[in-house]
XYZ file of C-alpha atoms in Angstrom:
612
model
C -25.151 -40.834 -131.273
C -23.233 -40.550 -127.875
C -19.163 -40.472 -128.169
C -18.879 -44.226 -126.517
C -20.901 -45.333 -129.664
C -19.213 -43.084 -131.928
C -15.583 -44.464 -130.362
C -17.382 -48.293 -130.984
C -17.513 -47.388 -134.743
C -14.225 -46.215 -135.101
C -12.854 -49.207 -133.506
C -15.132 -51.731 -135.781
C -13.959 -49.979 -138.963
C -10.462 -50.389 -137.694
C -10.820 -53.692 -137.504
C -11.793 -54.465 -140.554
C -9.845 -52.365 -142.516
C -6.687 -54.109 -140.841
C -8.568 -57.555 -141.773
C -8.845 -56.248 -145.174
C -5.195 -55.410 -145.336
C -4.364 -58.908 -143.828
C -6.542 -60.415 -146.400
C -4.719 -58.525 -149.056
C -3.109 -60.697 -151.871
C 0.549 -60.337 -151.246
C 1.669 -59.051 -154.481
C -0.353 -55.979 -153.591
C 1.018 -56.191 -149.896
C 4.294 -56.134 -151.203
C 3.976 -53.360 -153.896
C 1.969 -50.993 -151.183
C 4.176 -51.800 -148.303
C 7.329 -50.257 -150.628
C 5.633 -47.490 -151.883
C 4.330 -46.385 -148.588
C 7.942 -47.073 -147.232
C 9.542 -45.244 -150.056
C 7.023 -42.210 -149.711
C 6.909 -42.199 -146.142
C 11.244 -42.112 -146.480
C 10.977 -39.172 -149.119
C 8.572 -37.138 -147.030
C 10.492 -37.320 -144.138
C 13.778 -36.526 -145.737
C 11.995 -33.302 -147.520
C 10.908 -32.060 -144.130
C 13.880 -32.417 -142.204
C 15.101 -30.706 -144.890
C 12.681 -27.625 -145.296
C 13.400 -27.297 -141.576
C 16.946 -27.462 -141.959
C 16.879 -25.168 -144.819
C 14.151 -22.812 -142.731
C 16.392 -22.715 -139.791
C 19.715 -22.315 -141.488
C 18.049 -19.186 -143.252
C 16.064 -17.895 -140.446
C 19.552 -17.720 -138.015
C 21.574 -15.948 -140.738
C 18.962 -13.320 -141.811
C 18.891 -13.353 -138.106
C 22.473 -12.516 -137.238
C 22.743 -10.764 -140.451
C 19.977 -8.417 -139.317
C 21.733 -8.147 -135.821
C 24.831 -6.776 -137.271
C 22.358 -4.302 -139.314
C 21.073 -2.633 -136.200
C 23.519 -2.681 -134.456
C 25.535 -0.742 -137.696
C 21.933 1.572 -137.647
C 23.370 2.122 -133.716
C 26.704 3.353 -133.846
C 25.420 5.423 -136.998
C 22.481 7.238 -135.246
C 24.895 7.462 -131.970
C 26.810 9.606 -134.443
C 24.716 11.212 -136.101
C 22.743 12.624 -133.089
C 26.428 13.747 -131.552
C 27.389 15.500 -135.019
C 23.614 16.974 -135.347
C 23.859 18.038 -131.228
C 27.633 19.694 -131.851
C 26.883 21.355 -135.127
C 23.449 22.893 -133.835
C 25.782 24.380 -130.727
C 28.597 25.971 -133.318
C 26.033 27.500 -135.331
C 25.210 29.597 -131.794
C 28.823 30.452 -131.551
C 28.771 32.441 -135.119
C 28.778 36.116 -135.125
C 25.853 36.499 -136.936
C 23.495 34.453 -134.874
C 24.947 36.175 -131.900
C 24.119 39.347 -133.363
C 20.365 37.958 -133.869
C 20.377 36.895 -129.818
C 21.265 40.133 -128.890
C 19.272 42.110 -130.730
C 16.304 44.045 -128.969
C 12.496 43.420 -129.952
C 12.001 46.834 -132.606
C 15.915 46.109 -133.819
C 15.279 42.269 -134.602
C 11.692 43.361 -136.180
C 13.704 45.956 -138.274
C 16.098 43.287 -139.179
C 14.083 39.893 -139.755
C 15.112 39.651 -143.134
C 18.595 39.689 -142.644
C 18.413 38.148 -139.826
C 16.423 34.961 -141.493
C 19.214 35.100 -144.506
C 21.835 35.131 -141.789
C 20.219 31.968 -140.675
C 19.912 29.905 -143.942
C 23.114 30.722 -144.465
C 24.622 29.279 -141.030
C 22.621 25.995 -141.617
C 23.276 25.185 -145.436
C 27.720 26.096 -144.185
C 26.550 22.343 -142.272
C 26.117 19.990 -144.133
C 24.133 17.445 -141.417
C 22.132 20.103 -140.682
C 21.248 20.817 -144.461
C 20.899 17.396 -145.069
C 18.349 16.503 -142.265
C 16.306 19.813 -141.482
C 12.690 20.412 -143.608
C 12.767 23.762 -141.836
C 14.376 25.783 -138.221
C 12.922 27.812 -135.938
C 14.742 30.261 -133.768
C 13.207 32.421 -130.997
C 15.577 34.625 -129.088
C 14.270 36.388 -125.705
C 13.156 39.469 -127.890
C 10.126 36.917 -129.080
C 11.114 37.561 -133.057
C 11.104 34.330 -134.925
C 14.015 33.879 -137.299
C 12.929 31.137 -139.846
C 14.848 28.561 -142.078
C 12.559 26.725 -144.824
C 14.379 23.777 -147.054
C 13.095 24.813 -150.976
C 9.476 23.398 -151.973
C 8.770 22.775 -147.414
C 5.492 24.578 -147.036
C 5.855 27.457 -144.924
C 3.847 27.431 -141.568
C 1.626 30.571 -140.467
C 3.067 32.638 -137.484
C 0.532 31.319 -135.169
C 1.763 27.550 -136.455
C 4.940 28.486 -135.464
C 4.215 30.174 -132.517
C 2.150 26.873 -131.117
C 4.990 24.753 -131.879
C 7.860 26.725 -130.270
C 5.527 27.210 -127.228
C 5.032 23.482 -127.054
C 9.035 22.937 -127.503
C 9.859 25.342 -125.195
C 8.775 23.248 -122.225
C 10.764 20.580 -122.985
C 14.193 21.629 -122.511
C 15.389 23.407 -119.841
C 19.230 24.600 -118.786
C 20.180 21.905 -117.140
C 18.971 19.692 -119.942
C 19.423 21.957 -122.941
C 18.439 19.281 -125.595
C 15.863 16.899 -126.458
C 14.531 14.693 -129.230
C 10.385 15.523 -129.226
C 7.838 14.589 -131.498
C 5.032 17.260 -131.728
C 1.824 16.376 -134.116
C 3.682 13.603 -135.889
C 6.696 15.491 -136.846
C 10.209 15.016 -134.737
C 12.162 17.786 -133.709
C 15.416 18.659 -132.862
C 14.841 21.155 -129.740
C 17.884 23.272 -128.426
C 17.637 26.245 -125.626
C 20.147 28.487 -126.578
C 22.585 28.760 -123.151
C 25.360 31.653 -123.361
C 27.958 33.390 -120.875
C 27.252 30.330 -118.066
C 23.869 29.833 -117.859
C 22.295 32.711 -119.356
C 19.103 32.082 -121.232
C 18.906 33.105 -124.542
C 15.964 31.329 -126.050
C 15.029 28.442 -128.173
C 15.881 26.656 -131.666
C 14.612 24.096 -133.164
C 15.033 21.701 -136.056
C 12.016 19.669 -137.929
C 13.651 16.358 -139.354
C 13.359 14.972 -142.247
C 12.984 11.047 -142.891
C 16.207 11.008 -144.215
C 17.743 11.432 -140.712
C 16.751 7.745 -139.666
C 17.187 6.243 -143.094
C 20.320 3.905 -142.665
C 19.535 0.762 -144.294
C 20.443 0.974 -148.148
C 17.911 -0.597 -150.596
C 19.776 -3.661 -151.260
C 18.321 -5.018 -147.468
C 15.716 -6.922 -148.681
C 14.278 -8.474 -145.157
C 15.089 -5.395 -142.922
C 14.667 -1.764 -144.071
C 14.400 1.880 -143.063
C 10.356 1.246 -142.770
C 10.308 -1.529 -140.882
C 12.588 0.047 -138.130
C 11.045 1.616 -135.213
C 12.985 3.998 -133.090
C 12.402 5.594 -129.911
C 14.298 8.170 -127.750
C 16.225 7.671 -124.491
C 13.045 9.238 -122.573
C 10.569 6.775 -124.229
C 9.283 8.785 -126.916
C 8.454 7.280 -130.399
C 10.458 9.195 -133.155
C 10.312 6.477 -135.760
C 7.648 3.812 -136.409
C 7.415 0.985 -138.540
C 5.093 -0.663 -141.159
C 4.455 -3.259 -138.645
C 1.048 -2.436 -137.081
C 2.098 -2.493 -133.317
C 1.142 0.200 -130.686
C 3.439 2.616 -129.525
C 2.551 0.672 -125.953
C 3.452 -2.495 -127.454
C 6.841 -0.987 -128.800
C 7.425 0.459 -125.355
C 6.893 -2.980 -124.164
C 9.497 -4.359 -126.474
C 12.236 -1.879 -125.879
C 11.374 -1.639 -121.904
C 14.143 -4.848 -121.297
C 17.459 -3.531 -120.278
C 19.184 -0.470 -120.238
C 23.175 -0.491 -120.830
C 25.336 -0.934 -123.899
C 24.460 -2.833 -127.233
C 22.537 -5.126 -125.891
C 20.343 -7.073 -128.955
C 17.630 -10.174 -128.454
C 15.227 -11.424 -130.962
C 11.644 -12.692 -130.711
C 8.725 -14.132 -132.888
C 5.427 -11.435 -132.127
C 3.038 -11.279 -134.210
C 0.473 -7.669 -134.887
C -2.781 -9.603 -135.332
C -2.494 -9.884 -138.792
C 1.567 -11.230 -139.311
C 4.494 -12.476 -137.675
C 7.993 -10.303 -137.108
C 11.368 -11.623 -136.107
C 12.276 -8.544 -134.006
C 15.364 -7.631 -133.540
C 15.490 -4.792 -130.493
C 18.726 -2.672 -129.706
C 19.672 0.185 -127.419
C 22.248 2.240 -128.424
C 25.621 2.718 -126.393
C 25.832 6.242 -126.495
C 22.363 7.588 -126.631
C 20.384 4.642 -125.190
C 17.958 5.250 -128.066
C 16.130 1.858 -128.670
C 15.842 0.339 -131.967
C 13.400 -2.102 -133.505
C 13.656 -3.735 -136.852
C 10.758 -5.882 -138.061
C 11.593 -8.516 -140.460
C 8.473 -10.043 -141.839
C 8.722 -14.009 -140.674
C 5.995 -14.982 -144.159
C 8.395 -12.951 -146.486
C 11.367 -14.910 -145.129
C 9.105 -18.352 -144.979
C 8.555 -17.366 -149.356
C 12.153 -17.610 -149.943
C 11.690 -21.093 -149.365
C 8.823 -21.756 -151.926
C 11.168 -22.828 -154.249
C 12.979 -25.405 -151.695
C 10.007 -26.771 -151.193
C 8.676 -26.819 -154.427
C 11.918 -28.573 -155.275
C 11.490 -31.304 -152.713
C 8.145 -32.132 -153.970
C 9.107 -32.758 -157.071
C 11.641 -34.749 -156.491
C 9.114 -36.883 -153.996
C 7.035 -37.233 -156.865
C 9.593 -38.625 -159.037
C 10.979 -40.921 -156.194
C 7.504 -42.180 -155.161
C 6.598 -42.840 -159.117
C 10.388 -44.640 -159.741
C 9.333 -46.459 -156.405
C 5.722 -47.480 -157.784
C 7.181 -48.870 -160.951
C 9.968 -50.904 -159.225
C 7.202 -52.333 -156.658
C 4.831 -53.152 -159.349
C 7.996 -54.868 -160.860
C 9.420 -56.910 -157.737
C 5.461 -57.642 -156.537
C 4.595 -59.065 -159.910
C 7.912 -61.336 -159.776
C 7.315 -62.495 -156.381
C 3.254 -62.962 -156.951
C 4.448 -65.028 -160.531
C 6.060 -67.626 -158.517
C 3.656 -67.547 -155.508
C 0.646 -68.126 -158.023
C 3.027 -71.606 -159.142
C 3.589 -72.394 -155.715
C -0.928 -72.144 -155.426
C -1.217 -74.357 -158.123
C 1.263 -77.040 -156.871
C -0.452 -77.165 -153.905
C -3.700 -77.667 -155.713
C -2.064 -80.661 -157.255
C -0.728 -81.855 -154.301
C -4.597 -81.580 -152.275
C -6.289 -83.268 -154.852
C -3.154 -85.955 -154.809
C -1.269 -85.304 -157.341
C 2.033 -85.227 -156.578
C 3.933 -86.363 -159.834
C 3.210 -82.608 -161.517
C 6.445 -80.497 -161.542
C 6.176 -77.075 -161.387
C 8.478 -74.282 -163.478
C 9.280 -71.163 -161.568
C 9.280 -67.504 -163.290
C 12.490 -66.427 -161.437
C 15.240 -68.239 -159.371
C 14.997 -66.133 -156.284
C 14.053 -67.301 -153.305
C 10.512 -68.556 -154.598
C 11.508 -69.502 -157.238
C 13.914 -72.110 -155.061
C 10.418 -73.117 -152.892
C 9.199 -74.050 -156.210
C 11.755 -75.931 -157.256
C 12.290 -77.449 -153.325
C 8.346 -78.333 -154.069
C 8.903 -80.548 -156.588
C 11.314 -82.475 -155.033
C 8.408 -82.410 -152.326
C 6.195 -84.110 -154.803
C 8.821 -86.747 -155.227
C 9.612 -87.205 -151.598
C 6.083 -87.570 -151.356
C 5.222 -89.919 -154.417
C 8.074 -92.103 -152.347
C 6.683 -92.002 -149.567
C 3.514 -92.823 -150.864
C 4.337 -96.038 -152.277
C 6.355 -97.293 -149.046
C 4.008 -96.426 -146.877
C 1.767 -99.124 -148.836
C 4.152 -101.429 -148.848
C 4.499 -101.167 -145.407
C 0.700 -101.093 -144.673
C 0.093 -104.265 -146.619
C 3.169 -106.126 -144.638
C 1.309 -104.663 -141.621
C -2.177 -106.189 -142.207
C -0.748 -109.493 -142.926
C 1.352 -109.307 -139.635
C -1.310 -108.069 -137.980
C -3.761 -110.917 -139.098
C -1.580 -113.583 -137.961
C -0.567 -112.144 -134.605
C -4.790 -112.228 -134.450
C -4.666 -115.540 -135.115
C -2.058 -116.647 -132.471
C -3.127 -114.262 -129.680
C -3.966 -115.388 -126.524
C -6.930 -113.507 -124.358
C -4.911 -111.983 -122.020
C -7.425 -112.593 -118.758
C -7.773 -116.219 -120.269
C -3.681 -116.102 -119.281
C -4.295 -114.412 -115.916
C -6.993 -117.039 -115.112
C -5.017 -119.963 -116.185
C -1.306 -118.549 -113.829
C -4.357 -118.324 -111.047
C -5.492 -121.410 -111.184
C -2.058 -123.330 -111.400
C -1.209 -120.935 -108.208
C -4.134 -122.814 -106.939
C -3.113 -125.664 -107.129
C 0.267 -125.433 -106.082
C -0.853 -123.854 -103.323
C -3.544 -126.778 -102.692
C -0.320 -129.037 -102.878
C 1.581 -126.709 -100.052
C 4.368 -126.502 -103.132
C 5.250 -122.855 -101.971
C 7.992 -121.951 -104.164
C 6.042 -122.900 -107.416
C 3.104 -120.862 -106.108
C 5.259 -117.603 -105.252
C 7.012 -118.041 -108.755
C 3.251 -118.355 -110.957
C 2.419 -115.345 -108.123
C 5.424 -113.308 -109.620
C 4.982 -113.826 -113.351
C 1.201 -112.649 -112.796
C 2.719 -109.526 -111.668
C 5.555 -109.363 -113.840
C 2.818 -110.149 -116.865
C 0.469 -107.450 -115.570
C 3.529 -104.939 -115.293
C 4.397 -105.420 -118.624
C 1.225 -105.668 -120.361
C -0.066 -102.252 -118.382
C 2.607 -100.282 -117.035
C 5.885 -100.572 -119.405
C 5.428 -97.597 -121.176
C 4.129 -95.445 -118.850
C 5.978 -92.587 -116.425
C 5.475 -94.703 -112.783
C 6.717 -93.576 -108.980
C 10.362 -95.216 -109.035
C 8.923 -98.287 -106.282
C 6.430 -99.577 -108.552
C 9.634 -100.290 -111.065
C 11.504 -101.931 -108.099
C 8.436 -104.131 -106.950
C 8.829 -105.302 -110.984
C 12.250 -105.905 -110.810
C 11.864 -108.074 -107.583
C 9.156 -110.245 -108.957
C 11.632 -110.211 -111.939
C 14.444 -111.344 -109.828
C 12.376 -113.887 -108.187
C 11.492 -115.951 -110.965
C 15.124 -115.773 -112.610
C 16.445 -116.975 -108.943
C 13.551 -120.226 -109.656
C 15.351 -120.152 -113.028
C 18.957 -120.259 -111.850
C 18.399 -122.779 -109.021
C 18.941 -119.580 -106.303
C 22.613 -119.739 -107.895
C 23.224 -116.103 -107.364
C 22.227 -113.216 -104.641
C 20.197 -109.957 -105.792
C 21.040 -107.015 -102.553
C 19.054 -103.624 -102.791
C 20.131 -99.974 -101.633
C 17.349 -98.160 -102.336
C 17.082 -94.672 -100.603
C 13.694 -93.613 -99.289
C 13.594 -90.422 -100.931
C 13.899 -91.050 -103.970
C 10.694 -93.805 -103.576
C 8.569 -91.594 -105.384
C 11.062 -89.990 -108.215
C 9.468 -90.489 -111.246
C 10.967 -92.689 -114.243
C 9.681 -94.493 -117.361
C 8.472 -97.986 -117.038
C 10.765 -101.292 -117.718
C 14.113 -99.195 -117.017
C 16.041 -101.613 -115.419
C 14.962 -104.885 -116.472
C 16.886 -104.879 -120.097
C 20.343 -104.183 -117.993
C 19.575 -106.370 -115.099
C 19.166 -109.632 -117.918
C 22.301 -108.539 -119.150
C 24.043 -109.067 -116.083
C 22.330 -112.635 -115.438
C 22.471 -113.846 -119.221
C 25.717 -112.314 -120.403
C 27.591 -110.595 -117.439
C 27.361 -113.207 -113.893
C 29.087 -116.496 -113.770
C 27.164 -118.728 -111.628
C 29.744 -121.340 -111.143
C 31.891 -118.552 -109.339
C 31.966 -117.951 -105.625
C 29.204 -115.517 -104.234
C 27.536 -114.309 -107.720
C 25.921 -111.360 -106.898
C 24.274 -108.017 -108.331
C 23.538 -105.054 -106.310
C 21.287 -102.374 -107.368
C 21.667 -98.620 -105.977
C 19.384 -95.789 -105.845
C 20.210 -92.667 -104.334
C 20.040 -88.427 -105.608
C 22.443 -86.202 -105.719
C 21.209 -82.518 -106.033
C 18.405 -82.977 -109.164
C 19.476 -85.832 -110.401
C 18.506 -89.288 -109.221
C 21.438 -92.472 -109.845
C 20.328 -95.909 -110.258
C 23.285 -97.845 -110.177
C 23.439 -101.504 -111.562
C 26.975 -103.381 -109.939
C 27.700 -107.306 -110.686
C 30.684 -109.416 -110.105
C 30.703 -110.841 -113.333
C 33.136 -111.935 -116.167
C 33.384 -108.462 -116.929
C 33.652 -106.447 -120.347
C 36.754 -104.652 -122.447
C 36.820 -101.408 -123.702
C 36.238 -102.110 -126.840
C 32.848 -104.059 -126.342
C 31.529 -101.243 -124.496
C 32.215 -99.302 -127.556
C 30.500 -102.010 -129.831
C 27.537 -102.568 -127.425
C 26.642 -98.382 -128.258
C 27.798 -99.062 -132.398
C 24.888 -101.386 -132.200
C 27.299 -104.180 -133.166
C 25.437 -107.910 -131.427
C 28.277 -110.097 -129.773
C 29.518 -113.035 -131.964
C 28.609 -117.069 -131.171
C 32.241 -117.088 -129.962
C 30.918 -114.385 -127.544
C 27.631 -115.358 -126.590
C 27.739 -115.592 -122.976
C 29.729 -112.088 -122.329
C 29.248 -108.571 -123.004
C 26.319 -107.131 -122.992
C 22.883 -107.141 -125.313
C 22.758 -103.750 -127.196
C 19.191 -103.814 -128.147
C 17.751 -103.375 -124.844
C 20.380 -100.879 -123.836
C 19.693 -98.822 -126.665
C 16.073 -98.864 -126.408
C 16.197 -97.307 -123.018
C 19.068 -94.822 -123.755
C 16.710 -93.726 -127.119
C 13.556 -93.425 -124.384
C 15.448 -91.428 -122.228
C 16.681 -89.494 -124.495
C 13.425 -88.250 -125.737
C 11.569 -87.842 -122.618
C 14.780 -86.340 -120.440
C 16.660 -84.559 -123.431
C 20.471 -84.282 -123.209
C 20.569 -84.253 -119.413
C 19.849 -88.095 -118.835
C 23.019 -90.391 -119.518
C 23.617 -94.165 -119.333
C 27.116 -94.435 -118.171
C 28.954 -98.178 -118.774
C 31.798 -99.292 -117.350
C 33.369 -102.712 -116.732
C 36.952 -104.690 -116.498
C 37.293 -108.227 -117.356
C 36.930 -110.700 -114.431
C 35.880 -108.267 -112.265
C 32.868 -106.864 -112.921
C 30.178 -104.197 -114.758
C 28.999 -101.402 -113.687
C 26.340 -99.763 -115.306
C 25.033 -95.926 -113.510
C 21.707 -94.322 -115.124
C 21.577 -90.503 -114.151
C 17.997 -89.219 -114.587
C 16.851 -85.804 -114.290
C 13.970 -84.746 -111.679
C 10.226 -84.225 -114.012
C 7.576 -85.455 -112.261
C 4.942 -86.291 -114.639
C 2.465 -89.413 -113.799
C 0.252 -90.913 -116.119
C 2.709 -89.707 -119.152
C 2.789 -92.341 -121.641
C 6.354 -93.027 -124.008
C 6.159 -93.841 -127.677
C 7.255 -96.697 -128.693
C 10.749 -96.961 -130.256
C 12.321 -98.801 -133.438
C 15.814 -99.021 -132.944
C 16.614 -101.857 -135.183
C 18.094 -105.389 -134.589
């Protein structure tokens, strides 16, 4: 199978296995979700704190071994200087100079004494008691004076021979000592300078381990075998239990030279990690390498992390039975909530439902129930309301009238008014066809603003046939706003207002003047007439919905019609469309619609109950 088909599985199994989680009932969602989040909390808390925990412990075995070596420093500084001065005051003793200057057949004659002599300068030192498995002295004369520590075995002459030899070339008088390491065992190597300069042979001291044993036993990361030490020219003297080779080690110490200078690193021999800690000494630029074993230090926290575990496992069990707990609540009232609903689809609505607990599903079940009632309510009035409906309807069916049968009919009298050259009857049947079609076709619809001003003017012409051409109808109509869209029969209900309730047509010059103009986004349509006027308070009535009085049946305005078209502009426009009204008595109304821009055609407006 090649990887793009492999990658095509993967992603199908994904997809279902989210489907199946999606799919899951949501009393398991609910008890999984909390567990995971509870688990996925605890295990993230335990880690940050193991790594806390490892780091905090890693830096202070860290500094705490720093402060080790660098103690294992000064101490080997000073115990090379004490070894270095006590080897040159055993020279300065009578009896050893005796030994120097004896000749070849007078030291042979005298080895014995000359060996006791010997022992007994190096056991009046203490250091070099302490440190030295055996000494080796070889004057000019070539007779070897010999110091063995009790139970050392003693090397053959030719052993001894081999090693002075070897030692011999490693000192000379202008460097008198050294610190060499000849088949595995370090030496202390002195040439024995007199009298300024003069030669007087070699010494030498074989250490024992004790001489770079400074860590007591109570170090439990860091001690004397996993140090490493090598001498200022390079030369291993010490190694460790950490398998590295000495050119590895000469790697690590091959950083700086100077005073106490310490740095740590994480290396690792092939088969474990070390924290080394690598230090040159201020005195003797020796270099020293402890090796602190990185898995030892990672078992100390075994029992941290054992710790942690457990208490994830009691958090994620206390966290399983609370979820089980809270998801069983929650499911008890979801599974009343399914079975009201199963009521409700097969129409049952009267059922009320008990919920298990008064949380917040256990308020939808209660909130369903009064559902059930709202619905049951409903129900009824909704019949009651249909059967007033079909009756209505019925007897509008019987009294309607075809409306092409109407059409035909207005044509034909236009016809014949025409036929009788009666002109004015003829334009007035010509503008109530239009005015008929407009409102039959057109009233609730969203229409370019100049089809609702060519209604309005066949409007206005049959109201002038009406009122005997009593009053005078002007229009400012800006072309741009020609096409600005607005919702049919918008002007009509205020412009019968004006002629019915506002204009007195026994006054002088009754007019009304209708405006259209935009400012910025907004288009005005303005309706101004000269009329009797309105007070303050029947502008407030006219939007309470309170109808004018007999007594005041011919002033103020209709609230019907004005609220129908504030309520349709309302819910096609929103907030930012407003019918502003304002009037004084005997002067005049003036009545400003403010219509934002939305250019819709075609759009169709519910129709509106707004009472009355």
């Amino acid at each position: 199978m090649t990887s793009s088909g492999k990658c095509g599985d993967f992603a199908l199994y994904g997809k279902l296995f989210c489907k199946k989680i999606r799919d899951m009932r949501l009393k398991k969602k609910i008890k999984w979700s909390l567990i995971l989040i509870t688990v996925c909390a605890c295990l993230l808390t335990g880690l940050v704190s193991y790594r806390i925990s490892k780091d905090v412990l890693i830096d202070k075995t860290k500094t705490m071994s720093i402060n080790l070596v660098k103690q294992v420093g000064l101490n080997l500084d000073e115990r090379i200087d004490a070894f270095s001065d006590v080897s040159y005051r055993i020279l300065q003793t009578s009896s050893i100079s005796r030994i120097l200057e004896y000749g070849e057949a007078e030291a042979t004659e005298n080895k014995n004494r000359s060996d006791d002599a010997f022992r007994t300068a190096i056991l009046q030192q203490s250091s070099l008691y302490s440190y030295t498995q055996y000494a080796l002295l070889r004057p000019k004369n070539g007779v070897i004076t010999e110091y063995y520590k009790s139970r050392v075995t003693k090397l053959d002459a030719e052993k001894e021979e081999e090693i002075l030899d070897y030692l011999e070339g490693c000192v000379t008088v202008a460097r008198p000592t050294n610190w060499v390491i000849y088949d595995g065992q370090v030496y202390f190597v002195r040439r024995m300078i007199k009298n300024i300069g003069e030669d007087f042979g070699i010494m030498c001291f074989a250490m024992t381990d004790a001489f770079f044993s400074f860590v007591g036993t109570e170090q439990e990361y860091l001690t004397n075998e996993s140090i490493a030490i090598l001498g200022a020219d390079g030369c291993l003297l010490k190694n460790s239990t950490a398998d590295f080779s000495y050119e590895q080690l000469a790697e690590i110490a091959n950083y700086k030279d100077g005073d106490y200078y310490v740095y740590t690193s994480l290396l690792n021999d092939g088969k474990e990690r070390y924290i080394t800690v690598v230090l040159n000494t201020k005195a003797k630029n020796w270099c020293i390498i402890g090796f602190l074993s990185y898995e030892k230090l990672l078992g100390e926290l075994n029992f941290i992390f054992l710790l942690i575990t457990i208490v994830i496992l009691g958090v994620a069990a206390g966290a399983s039975f609370v979820a089980v707990a809270i998801a069983g609540t929650i499911s008890k009232n979801v599974a009343v909530i399914e079975q009201g609903m199963a009521n409700y689809e097969q129409g049952n609505f009267t059922v009320r439902l008990k919920p298990a607990s008064y949380d917040e599903t256990g308020m939808l079940v209660l909130q369903m129930n009064y559902m059930g009632m709202k619905i049951s309510s409903l129900i009824e009035e909704v019949i009651k309301k249909e059967t007033a409906k079909q009756e209505a309807e019925y007897q509008t069916a019987l009294a309607q009238i075809n409306p092409h049968f109407l059409y035909n009919t207005l044509g034909s009298l236009k016809w014949a008014a025409w036929r009788r050259k009666e002109m004015e009857t003829a334009d007035s049947i010509d503008a109530l066809i239009h005015l008929l079609r407009f409102t039959i076709k057109r009233a609730s619809a969203i229409l370019p603003l100049r089809e609702e001003i060519d209604y309005i003017r066949n409007y206005i012409a049959i109201e002038k046939v009406r009122y005997a051409d009593a009053f005078r109808m002007e229009y400012q109509i800006d072309e741009d706003v020609q096409d600005w869209m607005v919702p049919g029969f918008l002007l009509q209900p205020f412009l019968e207002n004006a002629l019915i309730h506002g204009l007195d047509m026994s006054q002088e010059d009754p007019h009304i003047l209708l405006r259209g103009y935009q400012e910025g986004e907004r288009l005005y349509l303005e309706i101004e007439d000269n009329g009797v006027g309105m007070s303050q308070e029947q502008i407030e009535e006219i939007w309470a919905g309170k109808e004018p009085g007999p007594e005041q049946a011919h002033t103020g305005y209709n609230s019907i019609g004005i609220r129908i078209v504030d309520v349709r502009l309302h819910s096609y426009y929103g907030e930012d469309s407003e019918i502003r009204i304002s009037s004084e008595e005997n002067v005049g109304t003036n009545v400003v619609l403010v219509i934002p821009k939305k250019e819709e055609a075609g759009h169709e407006l519910p129709d509106f109950d707004c009472g009355g």
